[in-house]
Amino acid sequence: MLRAAAGGGLARRGRLVAAAAGASRGGGGGSGAAGKRQQHGGRSSSRQRPQTAQPRQPRQEQQQQQQGARPGSGSRPADRPPSAPLPAAAEVLVVGGGAAGLTAAFFAAAAGARVVVLERTGEAGKKILMSGGTRCNVLPGDVDASRDFTTSSSAGALRAILSTWDLQQCHDWLARDVGLRMALERESNKWFPASNSGREVRDRLVSACEARGVSFVYGASVEALAPPGQQAAQEGPEQQEQGQQPGDRGGAWRVELASGASVAARRVILSTGGRSFPAVGTDGTGLTLLEGLGHRMATGYAALTPLKGPHPGGEQLAGLTLAGVRLSVAKPGGKAGKPAAVAQRGGFLFTHRGFSGPAVLDVSHWLVQALDAHAPPEAAPRLLADWTGEGAAMWQARLAAAGGGATVESVLRRGGLQERLAAALASEAGVAGRPLAQLRRGERDALLGALTAYQLGVTGHEGFKKAEVTGGGVMLDQVDCRTGESRVSPGLHLCGEVLDCFGRIGGFNFFWAWLTGRLAGLGAAAGAGPGAVAAAPAARRPACAAFGVVRPAPASRGVRGAVAASASGGGDATAAVSRREWLAAAAAVAPLLLQRAASADSDYATFFGMATPPTSYGGYGGNANESPKYTFEYPAGWKQEVPSKVEKGTQGIDGRVVNPRSKDQRAFVITLTRAGEDNKSFRLTDIESTFASFAGADYDLQDAVSGATSTSKTEVEKDGTTFFNVDIDSPSYRYLSSIAVKDGKVFALFVRSPARMYASAEEDLRHIISTFKLL
C-alpha cells in the first residue's frame, strides 16, 4: 500500500509510505502539469486552429430548466443529491474532479465503463470556476507544440500525445457533447464560453458526466494506493483464494481514503493536479504517490507565477499596465540577439512586489527554476524588456529625429511610454530632466538599452500560492502516449497536471487537460476488460433495413472467400508496388491468416450493404428495394449504425458496424461514383491515388496516413474480382482496408481500431477484411 502522509521523506515500515507536501491528503481537482529540470518543447509542422461553429444544444437543457436549473447554465438542479454513496468497487475510479478528471470520467463512461469520481472537496472543478477571472478561457485559437508547451521530457513524447486529438476535435466535443456555446475573442485569439461563465463550463461538464452514468463522491480525500500485486501480497491466504493472486495484472487496485474507507477498482485514473492553488485541494499528494510508486519525476516548480523584484529607477509603479511589452529570456553564454525564449503575449503589470501579467507568466518558469536552484547571478537567465516592443532601430530613429530642447521624458512620452514609466527609465539611465540634444553618446546608448533591453531585477517569485499551474511531474516516457497508462504501474492512468507538461497562458492548459483526460478515460475503459464492461448484444434489424439486412450469425466461424493478405514491414505509403510483388506478399502471408481465421472461436453476424452509392450530398444512399451490393462478416458483439452524413461530395459512407465498447473501433464502407479507368484520379491501377481519394472522406484516416509508421499493400483475387488491400499503422489508429471496383464504381471497406486495442482484436478485424465481397 502506498500512502501519502503528513511528514517528510520516504520510509518502509512493512508498507511503502510516501510523504505529502502539505498537511491535508487526497485527490483534488487539477488540470495541467507538475516538476522539471530543463526545458524542451515538442515541435509541430503545422498549427491547429478550430473552425468557428455554433454548437448543438444538449437535450438536457429543457429538462434542467423544468427541474430548477438556471436556464442556459447547465447547472445541476438544486435538489439533486450533492454526493453519491461511496461504493465498495468500481470499474474505473477517477481520483480528482478537475478539468482533466471530468474529461476522463466522461470518455470512460461514454466508452461503456461504470465510473466513479472521488473529489476531496465539496464540488468538482474549482479551478475551472476561477480560470480567466471566472470567464474560463476553455481553448486557445491555435496550437503549436514547440511554441506553446513546456516539458523536460522528450519532444517526441510530447508530440505523440498532442497528435492523438486535435484542437478542432476538442472544440467539437465541447460544443456537441458537453453542450457549451463558445465565442472566439479575436484580439486575444482565445475561446471563451459565450456566457463568459466558468461556472457554466464546470456545470455542463458535470452534467454531461452524470448523463452518462458517472457517480461523484465528494469529500473523498485519497491518501493511499495499492496496486493489484501488492494488495494480494498483503492479504491472507483465504483472501487470496477469493480474489486475485499476487502479481495478477488483471486484479483490482485498492484506493484508501483519509476516512479509513477504501474502494477497489480495475482501473484508476489519477488526475489530482499539481501544487498550484492549494486552497482548492491541490497540494501535490498525487505527485507524492506517483513518485512512491517508482515513477521518474521531473523536479516540481511553480509555473506561470508572478515574479518579485524592484521597479525601474527605484520607483513604485504598482498598478501600471502595459500592452505592447516584448519580454525575452537571455541565457548565460547565449548568442546576442538570439533569446532562449520570447513571451508570446504582451500584457505586463507592475505589482506591489514585482511583475505579473501574461507576458511575465509566459516566461516566469525560466527564472523560477534558477531561483529555486539558487543559481549564482552569472549563471542565471536574464529577463529583458522592450517596453514598446518596437526594437532598438525604431527608438534610435525616434531619438535621432527629436530636436530642439525637448527633455528625455517628453520624447519618451511622445514615443508611446506612459508618464510614470518614462520618468522611471530616464532616472534609471541617469538622464532624468536632461534635454535629449545634450546627451553624450554613452548616455544615449544607456537610454536605448533601458528602452529596448531593460534587465528586470528578479529577486524571487510568488510560488505555488499564485501559480497558474505546476511545472514538472511524471516524465512523459513513463506513460503510454496512446492510453495515458503508466508503464511503471499497469492499470493506473495519468492525466492533466501530474504529467511533465504545461502550456502558456491562453487556454493551453485546458487543452492539455481535455486531451490527456480523454486519453486516460478511453484507455482505462478499454483496459477494464470484458469482466468489467459487458459487451453489447449483436444488433438486430428488420429484414429490409434502410441500408442492409442482418442475418443470424453462423454456427461456426468458418472462412468465407479468400483471406486478404498483408505484407509486413515498413514500406512507404506512396511507393509504387508492382502487381507481382503484391501477389508474392499475399501468397506468403495468406496461409498464416487462414490458419488464424480457422482457429478463432467467436461467432459472426453478416452485413449486407445496399448503398450503390449515395445519390445526394448529405444523405446515405441505397434503398430497401435494391439488392445487396456487398457483404462482410463482423463480430457478433458489434452493432450496426446508420451513418448520419456523407463526408464529402459524392463520396459517402454507406453503412457501418461499430464496437459498442469503443466506437472508435469500427468497420465502414465508402463508395465512389467516379471510378472508371477514364478518370485519372480514381484509377484502381494507381492504388495510391485511389486510396488518397478515400482518405479525404475520413479525417482520422488522413492523420493516420500522414503519421504512418508502416504501410503495407497487397492484392488478392476473390470470385474473379481483384481486391487491393492497404494496411496503415500509426501511433493513433491502425487501419485495414480492402478496395475493389465493379460496374464502374469503387467500393472500399475500412476497418479502424485505436492502436492500443488492435493487438487484442486483430483476428476479428482481419476476418472482417477477409470476408468482404462484392455481390
PDB file of C-alpha atoms in Angstrom, residues 377-561:
ATOM      1  CA  PRO A 377      23.794  35.665 -10.865  1.00  0.00           C
ATOM      2  CA  GLU A 378      26.341  34.892 -13.577  1.00  0.00           C
ATOM      3  CA  ALA A 379      24.685  31.506 -14.220  1.00  0.00           C
ATOM      4  CA  ALA A 380      21.067  32.691 -14.076  1.00  0.00           C
ATOM      5  CA  PRO A 381      18.987  33.674 -17.115  1.00  0.00           C
ATOM      6  CA  ARG A 382      18.218  37.357 -17.613  1.00  0.00           C
ATOM      7  CA  LEU A 383      14.703  38.737 -18.192  1.00  0.00           C
ATOM      8  CA  LEU A 384      14.822  41.594 -20.707  1.00  0.00           C
ATOM      9  CA  ALA A 385      12.045  44.068 -21.505  1.00  0.00           C
ATOM     10  CA  ASP A 386      11.497  46.007 -24.715  1.00  0.00           C
ATOM     11  CA  TRP A 387       8.868  48.338 -23.279  1.00  0.00           C
ATOM     12  CA  THR A 388       7.068  49.170 -26.533  1.00  0.00           C
ATOM     13  CA  GLY A 389       8.034  46.018 -28.451  1.00  0.00           C
ATOM     14  CA  GLU A 390       9.320  48.093 -31.395  1.00  0.00           C
ATOM     15  CA  GLY A 391      13.014  47.241 -31.146  1.00  0.00           C
ATOM     16  CA  ALA A 392      16.226  49.286 -30.960  1.00  0.00           C
ATOM     17  CA  ALA A 393      16.213  50.533 -34.583  1.00  0.00           C
ATOM     18  CA  MET A 394      12.858  52.259 -34.165  1.00  0.00           C
ATOM     19  CA  TRP A 395      13.933  54.008 -30.974  1.00  0.00           C
ATOM     20  CA  GLN A 396      17.282  55.008 -32.478  1.00  0.00           C
ATOM     21  CA  ALA A 397      15.442  56.724 -35.305  1.00  0.00           C
ATOM     22  CA  ARG A 398      12.984  58.312 -32.908  1.00  0.00           C
ATOM     23  CA  LEU A 399      15.723  59.702 -30.656  1.00  0.00           C
ATOM     24  CA  ALA A 400      17.736  60.960 -33.626  1.00  0.00           C
ATOM     25  CA  ALA A 401      14.721  62.774 -35.044  1.00  0.00           C
ATOM     26  CA  ALA A 402      13.913  64.585 -31.820  1.00  0.00           C
ATOM     27  CA  GLY A 403      15.174  68.160 -31.956  1.00  0.00           C
ATOM     28  CA  GLY A 404      15.117  71.372 -30.022  1.00  0.00           C
ATOM     29  CA  GLY A 405      15.230  71.435 -26.272  1.00  0.00           C
ATOM     30  CA  ALA A 406      12.781  68.584 -25.634  1.00  0.00           C
ATOM     31  CA  THR A 407      13.549  66.674 -22.486  1.00  0.00           C
ATOM     32  CA  VAL A 408      14.183  62.960 -22.440  1.00  0.00           C
ATOM     33  CA  GLU A 409      10.885  62.292 -20.648  1.00  0.00           C
ATOM     34  CA  SER A 410       8.825  64.246 -23.172  1.00  0.00           C
ATOM     35  CA  VAL A 411      10.418  62.390 -26.097  1.00  0.00           C
ATOM     36  CA  LEU A 412       9.719  59.057 -24.406  1.00  0.00           C
ATOM     37  CA  ARG A 413       6.090  60.016 -23.793  1.00  0.00           C
ATOM     38  CA  ARG A 414       5.662  61.031 -27.429  1.00  0.00           C
ATOM     39  CA  GLY A 415       7.113  57.630 -28.336  1.00  0.00           C
ATOM     40  CA  GLY A 416       4.277  55.877 -26.523  1.00  0.00           C
ATOM     41  CA  LEU A 417       5.531  55.351 -22.969  1.00  0.00           C
ATOM     42  CA  GLN A 418       3.297  56.171 -20.054  1.00  0.00           C
ATOM     43  CA  GLU A 419       4.435  59.146 -17.987  1.00  0.00           C
ATOM     44  CA  ARG A 420       5.413  57.210 -14.851  1.00  0.00           C
ATOM     45  CA  LEU A 421       7.445  54.647 -16.792  1.00  0.00           C
ATOM     46  CA  ALA A 422       9.109  57.327 -18.925  1.00  0.00           C
ATOM     47  CA  ALA A 423      10.283  59.124 -15.787  1.00  0.00           C
ATOM     48  CA  ALA A 424      11.490  55.872 -14.199  1.00  0.00           C
ATOM     49  CA  LEU A 425      13.507  54.837 -17.265  1.00  0.00           C
ATOM     50  CA  ALA A 426      15.084  58.280 -17.618  1.00  0.00           C
ATOM     51  CA  SER A 427      16.099  58.056 -13.977  1.00  0.00           C
ATOM     52  CA  GLU A 428      17.431  54.503 -14.479  1.00  0.00           C
ATOM     53  CA  ALA A 429      19.610  55.710 -17.391  1.00  0.00           C
ATOM     54  CA  GLY A 430      20.847  58.692 -15.363  1.00  0.00           C
ATOM     55  CA  VAL A 431      19.416  61.306 -17.741  1.00  0.00           C
ATOM     56  CA  ALA A 432      16.317  62.487 -15.845  1.00  0.00           C
ATOM     57  CA  GLY A 433      15.252  66.025 -16.771  1.00  0.00           C
ATOM     58  CA  ARG A 434      18.007  66.437 -19.356  1.00  0.00           C
ATOM     59  CA  PRO A 435      17.393  67.847 -22.848  1.00  0.00           C
ATOM     60  CA  LEU A 436      17.777  64.965 -25.294  1.00  0.00           C
ATOM     61  CA  ALA A 437      20.041  67.035 -27.561  1.00  0.00           C
ATOM     62  CA  GLN A 438      22.633  67.392 -24.801  1.00  0.00           C
ATOM     63  CA  LEU A 439      23.133  63.651 -24.191  1.00  0.00           C
ATOM     64  CA  ARG A 440      26.556  62.204 -24.923  1.00  0.00           C
ATOM     65  CA  ARG A 441      26.859  59.009 -26.976  1.00  0.00           C
ATOM     66  CA  GLY A 442      27.286  56.779 -23.901  1.00  0.00           C
ATOM     67  CA  GLU A 443      24.191  58.326 -22.298  1.00  0.00           C
ATOM     68  CA  ARG A 444      22.154  57.764 -25.458  1.00  0.00           C
ATOM     69  CA  ASP A 445      23.289  54.136 -25.521  1.00  0.00           C
ATOM     70  CA  ALA A 446      22.279  53.710 -21.861  1.00  0.00           C
ATOM     71  CA  LEU A 447      18.873  55.232 -22.590  1.00  0.00           C
ATOM     72  CA  LEU A 448      18.416  52.996 -25.635  1.00  0.00           C
ATOM     73  CA  GLY A 449      19.271  49.933 -23.543  1.00  0.00           C
ATOM     74  CA  ALA A 450      16.767  50.952 -20.862  1.00  0.00           C
ATOM     75  CA  LEU A 451      14.076  51.321 -23.531  1.00  0.00           C
ATOM     76  CA  THR A 452      14.629  48.113 -25.514  1.00  0.00           C
ATOM     77  CA  ALA A 453      16.661  45.658 -23.383  1.00  0.00           C
ATOM     78  CA  TYR A 454      15.976  46.588 -19.788  1.00  0.00           C
ATOM     79  CA  GLN A 455      17.037  43.818 -17.395  1.00  0.00           C
ATOM     80  CA  LEU A 456      14.374  43.271 -14.762  1.00  0.00           C
ATOM     81  CA  GLY A 457      15.928  42.614 -11.389  1.00  0.00           C
ATOM     82  CA  VAL A 458      14.140  39.410 -10.419  1.00  0.00           C
ATOM     83  CA  THR A 459      14.731  38.550  -6.760  1.00  0.00           C
ATOM     84  CA  GLY A 460      12.026  35.935  -6.146  1.00  0.00           C
ATOM     85  CA  HIS A 461       8.640  34.584  -7.159  1.00  0.00           C
ATOM     86  CA  GLU A 462       5.155  34.203  -5.679  1.00  0.00           C
ATOM     87  CA  GLY A 463       5.320  30.408  -5.554  1.00  0.00           C
ATOM     88  CA  PHE A 464       2.547  27.850  -5.795  1.00  0.00           C
ATOM     89  CA  LYS A 465       0.075  30.061  -3.965  1.00  0.00           C
ATOM     90  CA  LYS A 466      -0.303  32.244  -7.067  1.00  0.00           C
ATOM     91  CA  ALA A 467       0.974  29.879  -9.758  1.00  0.00           C
ATOM     92  CA  GLU A 468      -1.473  29.021 -12.528  1.00  0.00           C
ATOM     93  CA  VAL A 469      -0.010  25.509 -12.876  1.00  0.00           C
ATOM     94  CA  THR A 470       2.766  23.245 -11.631  1.00  0.00           C
ATOM     95  CA  GLY A 471       5.828  22.609 -13.760  1.00  0.00           C
ATOM     96  CA  GLY A 472       7.340  19.123 -13.977  1.00  0.00           C
ATOM     97  CA  GLY A 473       5.745  15.869 -12.818  1.00  0.00           C
ATOM     98  CA  VAL A 474       5.806  12.343 -14.197  1.00  0.00           C
ATOM     99  CA  MET A 475       8.128  12.155 -17.194  1.00  0.00           C
ATOM    100  CA  LEU A 476       6.137  11.629 -20.379  1.00  0.00           C
ATOM    101  CA  ASP A 477       8.052   8.493 -21.348  1.00  0.00           C
ATOM    102  CA  GLN A 478       6.656   6.881 -18.190  1.00  0.00           C
ATOM    103  CA  VAL A 479       3.174   6.691 -19.744  1.00  0.00           C
ATOM    104  CA  ASP A 480       1.746   5.149 -22.881  1.00  0.00           C
ATOM    105  CA  CYS A 481       1.093   8.107 -25.167  1.00  0.00           C
ATOM    106  CA  ARG A 482      -2.000   6.386 -26.605  1.00  0.00           C
ATOM    107  CA  THR A 483      -3.805   5.495 -23.369  1.00  0.00           C
ATOM    108  CA  GLY A 484      -2.227   7.520 -20.579  1.00  0.00           C
ATOM    109  CA  GLU A 485      -1.443   4.242 -18.790  1.00  0.00           C
ATOM    110  CA  SER A 486       1.597   4.163 -16.535  1.00  0.00           C
ATOM    111  CA  ARG A 487       4.423   1.984 -17.809  1.00  0.00           C
ATOM    112  CA  VAL A 488       5.516   1.563 -14.196  1.00  0.00           C
ATOM    113  CA  SER A 489       2.131   0.693 -12.651  1.00  0.00           C
ATOM    114  CA  PRO A 490      -0.162  -1.068 -15.160  1.00  0.00           C
ATOM    115  CA  GLY A 491      -3.816  -0.269 -14.578  1.00  0.00           C
ATOM    116  CA  LEU A 492      -3.022   3.272 -13.428  1.00  0.00           C
ATOM    117  CA  HIS A 493      -3.732   6.059 -15.916  1.00  0.00           C
ATOM    118  CA  LEU A 494      -2.440   9.611 -15.579  1.00  0.00           C
ATOM    119  CA  CYS A 495      -3.716  12.889 -16.967  1.00  0.00           C
ATOM    120  CA  GLY A 496      -3.547  16.631 -16.514  1.00  0.00           C
ATOM    121  CA  GLU A 497      -1.155  18.428 -14.224  1.00  0.00           C
ATOM    122  CA  VAL A 498       0.538  15.335 -12.769  1.00  0.00           C
ATOM    123  CA  LEU A 499       2.305  14.904 -16.123  1.00  0.00           C
ATOM    124  CA  ASP A 500       5.502  16.743 -17.026  1.00  0.00           C
ATOM    125  CA  CYS A 501       3.980  19.355 -19.287  1.00  0.00           C
ATOM    126  CA  PHE A 502       2.265  22.707 -19.039  1.00  0.00           C
ATOM    127  CA  GLY A 503       1.114  25.292 -21.536  1.00  0.00           C
ATOM    128  CA  ARG A 504       1.467  29.014 -21.663  1.00  0.00           C
ATOM    129  CA  ILE A 505      -1.302  31.471 -20.782  1.00  0.00           C
ATOM    130  CA  GLY A 506      -4.218  31.397 -23.224  1.00  0.00           C
ATOM    131  CA  GLY A 507      -6.217  28.177 -22.826  1.00  0.00           C
ATOM    132  CA  PHE A 508      -3.359  25.777 -23.492  1.00  0.00           C
ATOM    133  CA  ASN A 509      -3.525  24.133 -20.069  1.00  0.00           C
ATOM    134  CA  PHE A 510      -7.215  23.434 -20.512  1.00  0.00           C
ATOM    135  CA  PHE A 511      -6.443  21.899 -23.909  1.00  0.00           C
ATOM    136  CA  TRP A 512      -3.827  19.692 -22.213  1.00  0.00           C
ATOM    137  CA  ALA A 513      -6.391  18.722 -19.566  1.00  0.00           C
ATOM    138  CA  TRP A 514      -9.120  17.884 -22.100  1.00  0.00           C
ATOM    139  CA  LEU A 515      -6.699  15.953 -24.340  1.00  0.00           C
ATOM    140  CA  THR A 516      -4.924  13.887 -21.680  1.00  0.00           C
ATOM    141  CA  GLY A 517      -8.188  13.329 -19.820  1.00  0.00           C
ATOM    142  CA  ARG A 518      -9.670  11.829 -22.966  1.00  0.00           C
ATOM    143  CA  LEU A 519      -6.651   9.551 -23.440  1.00  0.00           C
ATOM    144  CA  ALA A 520      -6.816   8.317 -19.859  1.00  0.00           C
ATOM    145  CA  GLY A 521     -10.589   7.825 -19.935  1.00  0.00           C
ATOM    146  CA  LEU A 522     -10.643   5.828 -23.156  1.00  0.00           C
ATOM    147  CA  GLY A 523      -7.541   3.875 -22.132  1.00  0.00           C
ATOM    148  CA  ALA A 524      -8.971   2.988 -18.733  1.00  0.00           C
ATOM    149  CA  ALA A 525     -12.322   1.910 -20.193  1.00  0.00           C
ATOM    150  CA  ALA A 526     -10.619  -0.305 -22.771  1.00  0.00           C
ATOM    151  CA  GLY A 527      -8.323  -1.776 -20.134  1.00  0.00           C
ATOM    152  CA  ALA A 528     -11.114  -2.519 -17.670  1.00  0.00           C
ATOM    153  CA  GLY A 529     -11.682  -5.669 -19.727  1.00  0.00           C
ATOM    154  CA  PRO A 530     -14.689  -7.815 -20.561  1.00  0.00           C
ATOM    155  CA  GLY A 531     -15.164  -8.663 -16.915  1.00  0.00           C
ATOM    156  CA  ALA A 532     -15.809  -5.011 -16.219  1.00  0.00           C
ATOM    157  CA  VAL A 533     -17.633  -3.756 -19.274  1.00  0.00           C
ATOM    158  CA  ALA A 534     -20.225  -6.155 -20.643  1.00  0.00           C
ATOM    159  CA  ALA A 535     -20.260  -6.497 -24.395  1.00  0.00           C
ATOM    160  CA  ALA A 536     -23.424  -5.240 -26.033  1.00  0.00           C
ATOM    161  CA  PRO A 537     -25.511  -7.861 -27.826  1.00  0.00           C
ATOM    162  CA  ALA A 538     -25.441  -8.044 -31.580  1.00  0.00           C
ATOM    163  CA  ALA A 539     -27.754  -5.520 -33.185  1.00  0.00           C
ATOM    164  CA  ARG A 540     -30.975  -6.913 -34.673  1.00  0.00           C
ATOM    165  CA  ARG A 541     -32.614  -5.136 -37.578  1.00  0.00           C
ATOM    166  CA  PRO A 542     -35.682  -5.913 -39.686  1.00  0.00           C
ATOM    167  CA  ALA A 543     -35.014  -7.854 -42.868  1.00  0.00           C
ATOM    168  CA  CYS A 544     -35.293  -4.767 -45.043  1.00  0.00           C
ATOM    169  CA  ALA A 545     -33.450  -2.158 -43.008  1.00  0.00           C
ATOM    170  CA  ALA A 546     -32.627   1.113 -44.720  1.00  0.00           C
ATOM    171  CA  PHE A 547     -29.150   0.090 -45.811  1.00  0.00           C
ATOM    172  CA  GLY A 548     -28.754  -3.598 -45.123  1.00  0.00           C
ATOM    173  CA  VAL A 549     -30.056  -6.884 -43.775  1.00  0.00           C
ATOM    174  CA  VAL A 550     -28.945  -8.620 -40.607  1.00  0.00           C
ATOM    175  CA  ARG A 551     -28.936 -12.384 -40.793  1.00  0.00           C
ATOM    176  CA  PRO A 552     -28.379 -14.816 -37.931  1.00  0.00           C
ATOM    177  CA  ALA A 553     -24.766 -15.447 -37.045  1.00  0.00           C
ATOM    178  CA  PRO A 554     -23.350 -18.683 -38.484  1.00  0.00           C
ATOM    179  CA  ALA A 555     -22.950 -21.659 -36.158  1.00  0.00           C
ATOM    180  CA  SER A 556     -19.181 -21.557 -36.545  1.00  0.00           C
ATOM    181  CA  ARG A 557     -16.751 -19.042 -37.826  1.00  0.00           C
ATOM    182  CA  GLY A 558     -15.574 -20.788 -40.963  1.00  0.00           C
ATOM    183  CA  VAL A 559     -13.768 -18.993 -43.730  1.00  0.00           C
ATOM    184  CA  ARG A 560     -15.712 -17.192 -46.443  1.00  0.00           C
ATOM    185  CA  GLY A 561     -13.810 -16.133 -49.526  1.00  0.00           C
TER     186      GLY A 561
END
